[in-house]
mmCIF file of C-alpha atoms and ligand atoms in Angstrom:
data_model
loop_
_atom_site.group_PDB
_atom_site.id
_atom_site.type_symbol
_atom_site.label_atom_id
_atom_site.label_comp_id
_atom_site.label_asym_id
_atom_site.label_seq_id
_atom_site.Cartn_x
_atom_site.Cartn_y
_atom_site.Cartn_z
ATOM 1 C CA UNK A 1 130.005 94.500 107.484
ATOM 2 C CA UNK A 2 131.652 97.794 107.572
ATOM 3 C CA UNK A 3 132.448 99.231 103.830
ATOM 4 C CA UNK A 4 135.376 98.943 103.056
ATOM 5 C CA UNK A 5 137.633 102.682 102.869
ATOM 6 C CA UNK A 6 138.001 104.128 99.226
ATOM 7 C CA UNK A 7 141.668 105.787 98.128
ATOM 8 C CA UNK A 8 139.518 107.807 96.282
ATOM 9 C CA UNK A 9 138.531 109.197 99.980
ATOM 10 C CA UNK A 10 141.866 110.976 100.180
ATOM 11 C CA UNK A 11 142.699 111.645 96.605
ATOM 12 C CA UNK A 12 142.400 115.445 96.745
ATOM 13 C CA UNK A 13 145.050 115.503 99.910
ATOM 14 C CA UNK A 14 147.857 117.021 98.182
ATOM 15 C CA UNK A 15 148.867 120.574 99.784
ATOM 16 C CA UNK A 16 147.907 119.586 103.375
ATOM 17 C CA UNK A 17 147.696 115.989 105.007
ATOM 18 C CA UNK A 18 145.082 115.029 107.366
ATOM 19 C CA UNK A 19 147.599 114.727 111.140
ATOM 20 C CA UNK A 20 145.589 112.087 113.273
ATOM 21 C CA UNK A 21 148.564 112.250 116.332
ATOM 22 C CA UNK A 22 152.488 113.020 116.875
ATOM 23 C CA UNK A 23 154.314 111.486 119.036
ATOM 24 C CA UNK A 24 157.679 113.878 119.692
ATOM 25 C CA UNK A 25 159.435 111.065 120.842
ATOM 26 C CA UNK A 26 159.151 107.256 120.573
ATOM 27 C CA UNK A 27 161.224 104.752 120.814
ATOM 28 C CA UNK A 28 158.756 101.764 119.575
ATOM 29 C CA UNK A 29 158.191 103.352 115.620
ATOM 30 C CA UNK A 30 161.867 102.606 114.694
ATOM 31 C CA UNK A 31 165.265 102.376 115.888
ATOM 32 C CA UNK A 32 166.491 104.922 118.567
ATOM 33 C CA UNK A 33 164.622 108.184 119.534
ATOM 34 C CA UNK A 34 162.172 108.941 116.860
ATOM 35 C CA UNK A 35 159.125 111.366 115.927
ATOM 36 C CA UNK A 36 155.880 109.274 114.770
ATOM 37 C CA UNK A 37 153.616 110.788 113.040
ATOM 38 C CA UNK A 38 150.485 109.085 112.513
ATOM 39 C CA UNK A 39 148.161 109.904 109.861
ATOM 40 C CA UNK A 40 144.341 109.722 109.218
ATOM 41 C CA UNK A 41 143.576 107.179 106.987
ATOM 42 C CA UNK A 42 143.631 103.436 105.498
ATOM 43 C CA UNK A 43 142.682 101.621 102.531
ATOM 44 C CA UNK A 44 142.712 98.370 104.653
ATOM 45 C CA UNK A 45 139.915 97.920 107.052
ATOM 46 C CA UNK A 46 141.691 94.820 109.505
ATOM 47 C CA UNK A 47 139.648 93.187 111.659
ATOM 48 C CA UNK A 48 142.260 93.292 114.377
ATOM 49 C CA UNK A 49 143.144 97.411 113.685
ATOM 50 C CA UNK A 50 143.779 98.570 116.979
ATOM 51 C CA UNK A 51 143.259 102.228 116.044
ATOM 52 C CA UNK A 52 139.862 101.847 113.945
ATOM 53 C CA UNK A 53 139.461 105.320 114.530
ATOM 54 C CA UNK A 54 142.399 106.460 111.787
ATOM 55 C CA UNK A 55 140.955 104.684 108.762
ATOM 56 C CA UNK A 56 138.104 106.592 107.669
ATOM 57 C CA UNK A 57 137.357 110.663 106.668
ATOM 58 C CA UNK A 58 135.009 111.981 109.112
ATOM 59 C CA UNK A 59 131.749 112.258 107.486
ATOM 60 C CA UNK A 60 130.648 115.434 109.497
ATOM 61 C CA UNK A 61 127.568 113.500 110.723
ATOM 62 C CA UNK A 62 128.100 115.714 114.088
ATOM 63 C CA UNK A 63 127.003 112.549 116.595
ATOM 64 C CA UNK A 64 130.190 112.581 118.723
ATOM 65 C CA UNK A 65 129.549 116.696 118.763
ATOM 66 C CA UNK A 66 126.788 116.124 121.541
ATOM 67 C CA UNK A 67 128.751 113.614 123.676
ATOM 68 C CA UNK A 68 132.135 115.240 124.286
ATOM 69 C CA UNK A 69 131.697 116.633 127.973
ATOM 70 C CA UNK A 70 133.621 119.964 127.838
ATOM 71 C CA UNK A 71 132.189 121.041 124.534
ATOM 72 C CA UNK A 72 135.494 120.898 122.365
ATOM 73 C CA UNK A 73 133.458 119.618 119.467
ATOM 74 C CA UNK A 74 130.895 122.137 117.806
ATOM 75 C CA UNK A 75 129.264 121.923 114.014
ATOM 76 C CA UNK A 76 129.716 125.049 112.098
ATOM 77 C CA UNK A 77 128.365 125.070 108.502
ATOM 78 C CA UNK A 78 128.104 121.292 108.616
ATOM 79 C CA UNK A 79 131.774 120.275 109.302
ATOM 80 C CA UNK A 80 132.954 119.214 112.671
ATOM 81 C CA UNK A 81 135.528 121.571 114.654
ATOM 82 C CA UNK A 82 137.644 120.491 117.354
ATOM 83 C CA UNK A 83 138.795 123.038 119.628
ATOM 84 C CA UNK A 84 142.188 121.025 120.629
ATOM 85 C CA UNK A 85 142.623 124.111 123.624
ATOM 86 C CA UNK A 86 139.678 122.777 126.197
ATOM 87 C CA UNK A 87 139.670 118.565 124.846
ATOM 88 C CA UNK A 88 140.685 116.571 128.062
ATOM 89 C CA UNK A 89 141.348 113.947 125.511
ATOM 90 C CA UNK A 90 138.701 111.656 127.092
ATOM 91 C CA UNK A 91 138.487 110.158 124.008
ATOM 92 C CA UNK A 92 134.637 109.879 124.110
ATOM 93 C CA UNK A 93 133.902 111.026 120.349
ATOM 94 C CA UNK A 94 136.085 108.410 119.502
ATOM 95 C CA UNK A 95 134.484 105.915 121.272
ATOM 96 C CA UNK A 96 131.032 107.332 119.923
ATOM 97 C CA UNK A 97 131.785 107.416 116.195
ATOM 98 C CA UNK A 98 130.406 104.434 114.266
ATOM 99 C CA UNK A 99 132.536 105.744 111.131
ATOM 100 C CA UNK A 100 135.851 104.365 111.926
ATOM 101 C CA UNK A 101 136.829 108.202 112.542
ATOM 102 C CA UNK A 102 137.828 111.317 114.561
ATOM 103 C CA UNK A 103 136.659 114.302 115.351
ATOM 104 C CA UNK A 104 140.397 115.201 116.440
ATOM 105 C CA UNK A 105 141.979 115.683 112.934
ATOM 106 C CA UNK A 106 144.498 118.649 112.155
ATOM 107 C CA UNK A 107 144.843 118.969 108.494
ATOM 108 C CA UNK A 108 148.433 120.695 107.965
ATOM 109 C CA UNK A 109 150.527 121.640 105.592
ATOM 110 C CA UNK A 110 154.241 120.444 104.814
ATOM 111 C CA UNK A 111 155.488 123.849 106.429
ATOM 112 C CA UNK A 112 153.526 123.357 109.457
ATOM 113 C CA UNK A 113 154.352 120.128 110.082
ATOM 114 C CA UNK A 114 158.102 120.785 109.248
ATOM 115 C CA UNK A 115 157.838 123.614 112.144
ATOM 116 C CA UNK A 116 156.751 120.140 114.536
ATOM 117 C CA UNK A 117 159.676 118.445 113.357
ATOM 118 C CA UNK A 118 162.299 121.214 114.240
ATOM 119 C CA UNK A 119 160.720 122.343 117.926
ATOM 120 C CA UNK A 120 162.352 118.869 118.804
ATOM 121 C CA UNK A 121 164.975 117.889 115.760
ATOM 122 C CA UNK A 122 167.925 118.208 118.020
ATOM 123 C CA UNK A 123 167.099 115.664 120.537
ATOM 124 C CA UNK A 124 165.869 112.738 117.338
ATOM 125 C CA UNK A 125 167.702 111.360 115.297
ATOM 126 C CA UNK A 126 164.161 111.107 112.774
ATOM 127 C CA UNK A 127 160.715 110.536 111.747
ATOM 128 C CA UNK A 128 158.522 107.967 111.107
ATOM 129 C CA UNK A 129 155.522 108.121 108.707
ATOM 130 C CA UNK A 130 152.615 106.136 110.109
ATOM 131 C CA UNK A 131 148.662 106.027 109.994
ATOM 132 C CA UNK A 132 146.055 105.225 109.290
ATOM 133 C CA UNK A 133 148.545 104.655 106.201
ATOM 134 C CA UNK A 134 150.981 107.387 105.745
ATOM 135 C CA UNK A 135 151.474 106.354 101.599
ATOM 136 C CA UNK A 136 148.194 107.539 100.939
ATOM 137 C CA UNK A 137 149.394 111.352 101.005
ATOM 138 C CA UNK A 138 152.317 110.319 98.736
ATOM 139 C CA UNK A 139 152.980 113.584 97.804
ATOM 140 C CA UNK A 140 152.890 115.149 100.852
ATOM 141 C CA UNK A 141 155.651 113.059 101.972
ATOM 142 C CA UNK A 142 157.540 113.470 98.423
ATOM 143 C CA UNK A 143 157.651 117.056 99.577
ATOM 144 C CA UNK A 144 158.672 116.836 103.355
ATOM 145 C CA UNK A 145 160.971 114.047 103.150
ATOM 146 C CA UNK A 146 163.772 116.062 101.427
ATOM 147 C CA UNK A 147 163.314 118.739 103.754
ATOM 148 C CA UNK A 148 163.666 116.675 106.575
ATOM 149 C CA UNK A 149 166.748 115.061 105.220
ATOM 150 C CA UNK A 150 168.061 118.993 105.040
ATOM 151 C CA UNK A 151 167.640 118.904 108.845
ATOM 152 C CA UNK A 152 170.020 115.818 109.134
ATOM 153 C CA UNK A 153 167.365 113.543 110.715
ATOM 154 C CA UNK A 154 166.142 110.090 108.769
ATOM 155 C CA UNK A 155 163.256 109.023 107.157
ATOM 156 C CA UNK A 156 161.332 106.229 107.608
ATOM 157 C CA UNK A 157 158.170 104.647 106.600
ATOM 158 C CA UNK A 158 155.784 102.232 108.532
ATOM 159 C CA UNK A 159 153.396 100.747 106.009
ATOM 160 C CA UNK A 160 150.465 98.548 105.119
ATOM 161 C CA UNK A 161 152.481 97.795 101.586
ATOM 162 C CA UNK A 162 149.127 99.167 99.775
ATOM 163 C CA UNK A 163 150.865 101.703 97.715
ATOM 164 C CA UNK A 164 152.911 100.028 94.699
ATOM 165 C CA UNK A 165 156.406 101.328 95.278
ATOM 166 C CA UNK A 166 158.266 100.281 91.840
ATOM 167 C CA UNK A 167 155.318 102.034 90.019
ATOM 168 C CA UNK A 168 155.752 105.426 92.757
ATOM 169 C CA UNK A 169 159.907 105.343 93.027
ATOM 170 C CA UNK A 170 159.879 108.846 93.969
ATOM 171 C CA UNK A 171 158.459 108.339 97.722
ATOM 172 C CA UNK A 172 161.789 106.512 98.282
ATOM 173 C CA UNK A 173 164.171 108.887 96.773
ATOM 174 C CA UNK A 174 164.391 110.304 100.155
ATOM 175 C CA UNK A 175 163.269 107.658 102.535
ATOM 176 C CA UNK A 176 165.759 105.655 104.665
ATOM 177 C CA UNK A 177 163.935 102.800 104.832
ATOM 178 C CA UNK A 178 160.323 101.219 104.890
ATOM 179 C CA UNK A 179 159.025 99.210 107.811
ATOM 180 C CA UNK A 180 156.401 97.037 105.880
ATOM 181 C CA UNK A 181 153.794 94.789 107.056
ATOM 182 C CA UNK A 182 153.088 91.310 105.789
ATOM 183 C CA UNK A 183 149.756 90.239 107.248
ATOM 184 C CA UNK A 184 149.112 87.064 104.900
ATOM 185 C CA UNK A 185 150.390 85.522 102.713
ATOM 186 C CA UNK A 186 147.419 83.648 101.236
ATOM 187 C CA UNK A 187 145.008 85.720 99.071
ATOM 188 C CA UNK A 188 141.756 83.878 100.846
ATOM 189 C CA UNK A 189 143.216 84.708 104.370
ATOM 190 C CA UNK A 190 144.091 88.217 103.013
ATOM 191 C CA UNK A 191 140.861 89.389 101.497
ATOM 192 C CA UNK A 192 139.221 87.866 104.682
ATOM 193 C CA UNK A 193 141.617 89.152 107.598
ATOM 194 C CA UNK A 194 142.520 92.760 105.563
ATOM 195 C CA UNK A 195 139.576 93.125 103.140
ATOM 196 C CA UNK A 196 142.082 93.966 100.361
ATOM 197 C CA UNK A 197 143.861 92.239 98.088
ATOM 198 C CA UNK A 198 147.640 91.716 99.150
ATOM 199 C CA UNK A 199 149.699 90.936 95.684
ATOM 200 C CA UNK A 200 150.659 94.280 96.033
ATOM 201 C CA UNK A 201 152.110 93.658 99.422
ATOM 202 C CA UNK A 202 153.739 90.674 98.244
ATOM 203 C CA UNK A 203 155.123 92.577 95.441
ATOM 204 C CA UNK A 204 156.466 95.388 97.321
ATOM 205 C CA UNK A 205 158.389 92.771 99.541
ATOM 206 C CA UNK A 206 160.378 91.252 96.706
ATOM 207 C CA UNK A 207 161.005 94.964 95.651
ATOM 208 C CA UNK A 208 162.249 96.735 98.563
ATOM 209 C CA UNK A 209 164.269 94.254 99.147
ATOM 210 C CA UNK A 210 166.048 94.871 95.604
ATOM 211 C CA UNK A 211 166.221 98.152 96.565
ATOM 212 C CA UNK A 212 167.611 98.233 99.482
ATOM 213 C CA UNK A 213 164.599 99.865 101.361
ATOM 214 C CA UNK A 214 163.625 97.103 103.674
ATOM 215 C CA UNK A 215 164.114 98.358 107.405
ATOM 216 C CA UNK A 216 162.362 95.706 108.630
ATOM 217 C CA UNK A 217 159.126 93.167 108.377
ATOM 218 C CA UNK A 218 155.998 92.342 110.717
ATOM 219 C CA UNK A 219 153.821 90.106 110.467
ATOM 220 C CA UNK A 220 150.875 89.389 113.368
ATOM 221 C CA UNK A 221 150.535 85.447 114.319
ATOM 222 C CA UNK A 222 146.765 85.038 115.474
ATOM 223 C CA UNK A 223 145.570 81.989 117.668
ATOM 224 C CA UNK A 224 144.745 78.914 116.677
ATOM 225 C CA UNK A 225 145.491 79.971 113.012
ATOM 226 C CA UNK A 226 148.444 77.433 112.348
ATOM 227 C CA UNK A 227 147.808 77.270 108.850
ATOM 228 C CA UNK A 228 147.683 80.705 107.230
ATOM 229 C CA UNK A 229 150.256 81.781 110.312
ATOM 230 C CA UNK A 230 152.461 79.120 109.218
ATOM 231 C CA UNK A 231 152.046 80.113 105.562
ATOM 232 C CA UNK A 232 153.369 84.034 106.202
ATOM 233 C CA UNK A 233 155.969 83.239 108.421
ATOM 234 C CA UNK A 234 157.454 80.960 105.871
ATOM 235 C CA UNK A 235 157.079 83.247 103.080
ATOM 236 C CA UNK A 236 158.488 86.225 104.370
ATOM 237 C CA UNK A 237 161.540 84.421 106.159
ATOM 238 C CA UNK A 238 162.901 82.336 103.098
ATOM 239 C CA UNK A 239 162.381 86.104 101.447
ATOM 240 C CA UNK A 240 164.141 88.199 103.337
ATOM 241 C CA UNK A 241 166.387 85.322 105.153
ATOM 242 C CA UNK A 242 169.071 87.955 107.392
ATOM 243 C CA UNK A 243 168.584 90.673 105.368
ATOM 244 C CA UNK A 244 166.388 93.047 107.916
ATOM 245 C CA UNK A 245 164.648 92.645 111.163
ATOM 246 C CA UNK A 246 161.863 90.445 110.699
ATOM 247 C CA UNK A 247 158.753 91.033 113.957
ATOM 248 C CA UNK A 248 156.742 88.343 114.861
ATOM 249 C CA UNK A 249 153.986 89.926 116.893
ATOM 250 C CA UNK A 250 151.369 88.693 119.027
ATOM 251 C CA UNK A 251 147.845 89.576 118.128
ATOM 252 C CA UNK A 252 146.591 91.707 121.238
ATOM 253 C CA UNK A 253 142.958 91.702 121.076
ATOM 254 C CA UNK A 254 142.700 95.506 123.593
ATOM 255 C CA UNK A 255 141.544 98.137 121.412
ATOM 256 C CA UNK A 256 139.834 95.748 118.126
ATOM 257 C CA UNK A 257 136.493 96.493 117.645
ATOM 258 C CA UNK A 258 133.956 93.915 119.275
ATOM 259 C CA UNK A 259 132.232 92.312 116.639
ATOM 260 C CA UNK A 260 135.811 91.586 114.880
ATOM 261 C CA UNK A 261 137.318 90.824 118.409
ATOM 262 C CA UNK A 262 134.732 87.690 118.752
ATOM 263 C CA UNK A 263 135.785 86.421 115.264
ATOM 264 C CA UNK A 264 139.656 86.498 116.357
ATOM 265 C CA UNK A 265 139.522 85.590 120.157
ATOM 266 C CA UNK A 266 139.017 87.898 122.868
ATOM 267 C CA UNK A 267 142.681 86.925 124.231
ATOM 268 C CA UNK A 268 145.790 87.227 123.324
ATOM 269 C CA UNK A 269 148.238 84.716 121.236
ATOM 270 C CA UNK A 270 149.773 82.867 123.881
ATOM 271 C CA UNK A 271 153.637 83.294 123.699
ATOM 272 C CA UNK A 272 154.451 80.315 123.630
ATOM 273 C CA UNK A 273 152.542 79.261 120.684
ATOM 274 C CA UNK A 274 153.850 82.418 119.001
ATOM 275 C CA UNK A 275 157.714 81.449 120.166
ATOM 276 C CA UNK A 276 157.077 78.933 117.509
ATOM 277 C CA UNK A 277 157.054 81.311 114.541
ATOM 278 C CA UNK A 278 160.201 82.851 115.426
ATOM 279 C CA UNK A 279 161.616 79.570 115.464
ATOM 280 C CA UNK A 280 160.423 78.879 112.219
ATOM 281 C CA UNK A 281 161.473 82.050 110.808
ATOM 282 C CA UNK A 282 165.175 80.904 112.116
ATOM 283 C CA UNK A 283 165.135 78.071 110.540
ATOM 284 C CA UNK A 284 164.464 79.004 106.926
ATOM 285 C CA UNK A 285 167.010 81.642 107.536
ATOM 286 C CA UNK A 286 165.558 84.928 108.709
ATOM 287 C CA UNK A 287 167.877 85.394 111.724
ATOM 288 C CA UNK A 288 167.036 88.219 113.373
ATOM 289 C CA UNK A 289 163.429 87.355 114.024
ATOM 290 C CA UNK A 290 162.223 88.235 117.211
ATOM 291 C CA UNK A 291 158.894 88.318 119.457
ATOM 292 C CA UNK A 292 157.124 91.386 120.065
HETATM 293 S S1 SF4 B 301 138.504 113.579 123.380
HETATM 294 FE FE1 SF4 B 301 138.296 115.813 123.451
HETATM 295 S S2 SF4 B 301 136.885 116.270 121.783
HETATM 296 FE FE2 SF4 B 301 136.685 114.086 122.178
HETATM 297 S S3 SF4 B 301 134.977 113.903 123.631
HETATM 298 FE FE3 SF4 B 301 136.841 114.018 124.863
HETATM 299 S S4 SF4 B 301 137.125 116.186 125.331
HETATM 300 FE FE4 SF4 B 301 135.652 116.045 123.639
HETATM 301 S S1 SF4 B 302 134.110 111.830 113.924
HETATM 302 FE FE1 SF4 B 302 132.583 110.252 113.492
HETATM 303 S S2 SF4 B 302 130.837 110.743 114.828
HETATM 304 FE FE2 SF4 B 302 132.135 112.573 114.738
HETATM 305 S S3 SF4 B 302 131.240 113.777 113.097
HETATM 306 FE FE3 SF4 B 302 132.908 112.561 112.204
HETATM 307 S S4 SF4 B 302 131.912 110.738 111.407
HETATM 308 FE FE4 SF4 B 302 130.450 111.709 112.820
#
């Protein structure tokens, strides 16, 4: 079983934030035209993660150095250093890494990634914060949100719900809205499907809600999993009922990692079955459900 991530991993991350990948513009990480930024990573270590790759600190253990075919990757006084000029973005350290990780990390500041942000500011109307999870570097984003606000664009965040936002207010002074994941609702299924305890998540649910922070809700409906699926859907919908946008999404099994792809199903939910949970979402009230 892989370890499961430490916050501890990423507690020094304060002046700069490790930048897995930004997309300048995306139309799928919020509404309208939006830049994503995705972060490196993740407390959470879900067996169907699609990017494993963002939820670990490379380790510098150099293997992927000696399979990337242009030489991009080189070891110089035992840390890895990617030379983003020549990659061809093969993605073959990635595929080589048995760390969850990346060779293909830029750590930067709030100034440099700021500098991203304006190149394309006038044709977004924001940003959104993702990972990996982006709460993790909570102070980094304390710091750029307000700045980004300056620039008349909006803030949002897409989270795992790890980070306790009634005990860490000040992420939201500045953030339009949170776009939170609610992967189970029952603790067994949760410590199994997650490896981390979700009361937090739970929590954070009831709270941004209060608030007035919830941009919207997903939650992943898995085959043949009537039972805990069943158990989510309910829970969030006669939470939120047509308060925000509520996702039903299909578990996709491309990009899970193979040992936790044969534990889910090597297929995806069929849409039919998954048609289901919206319907039950409508029912207890949450209106705007929809597939994904
Ligand atoms: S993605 Fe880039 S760094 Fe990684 S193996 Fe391919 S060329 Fe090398
Ligand atoms: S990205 Fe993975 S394989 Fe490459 S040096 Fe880091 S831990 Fe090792």
């Amino acid at each position: 079983m892989v370890p499961m991530p430490s916050i501890a991993e990423f507690s020094d991350m304060k002046k700069t934030a490790p930048v897995n990948k930004i997309i300048p513009f995306s139309n799928v990480d919020g509404p309208s035209n939006r830049m994503a930024i995705f972060f490196q990573g993740c407390p959470f270590n879900c067996r169907f993660c699609h990017n494993p790759e963002t939820i670990r600190t490379c380790i510098n253990c150099g293997d992927c150095v000696k399979t990337c075919p242009v030489k991009a990757l080189s070891l110089v006084e035992g840390k890895v250093v990617w030379n983003k000029d020549i990659c061809v973005n093969c993605d073959t350290c990635i595929k080589t890494c048995t760390h969850d990780s990346s060779p293909k990390i830029s750590w930067m500041s709030v100034d440099e990634l700021l500098e991203e942000v304006k190149r394309v500011s006038p044709y977004i109307t924001g940003i959104t914060l993702s990972g990996g999870e982006c709460t993790l570097h909570k102070d980094f984003i304390i710091e750029l949100f307000p700045k980004v606000k300056e620039m008349g664009l909006t803030t949002l965040l897409d989270s795992n719900g790890s980070l306790d936002f009634e005990e860490n207010k000040a992420i939201l002074e500045y953030c339009d809205g949170v776009m939170l994941d609610v992967k189970a609702y029952d603790r067994e299924f949760s410590d199994w499907l997650i490896r981390y305890p979700n009361e937090v998540v739970l929590k954070n649910l009831a709270y941004l809600l209060k608030v007035n922070k919830l941009e919207e809700v997903r939650t992943i409906i898995f085959p043949e999993r009537d039972k805990e699926n069943s158990e989510t859907v309910t829970y969030v919908a006669e939470t939120i009922g047509d308060k925000c946008r509520y996702k039903i999404i299909r578990y996709r099994q491309f990009g899970v990692r193979d040992e936790q792809r044969h534990e889910l199903g090597d297929y995806t939910t069929d849409e039919e079955y998954a048609r289901r949970y919206v319907d039950l979402a409508r029912s207890l009230g949450a209106t705007k459900a929809v597939m994904v």
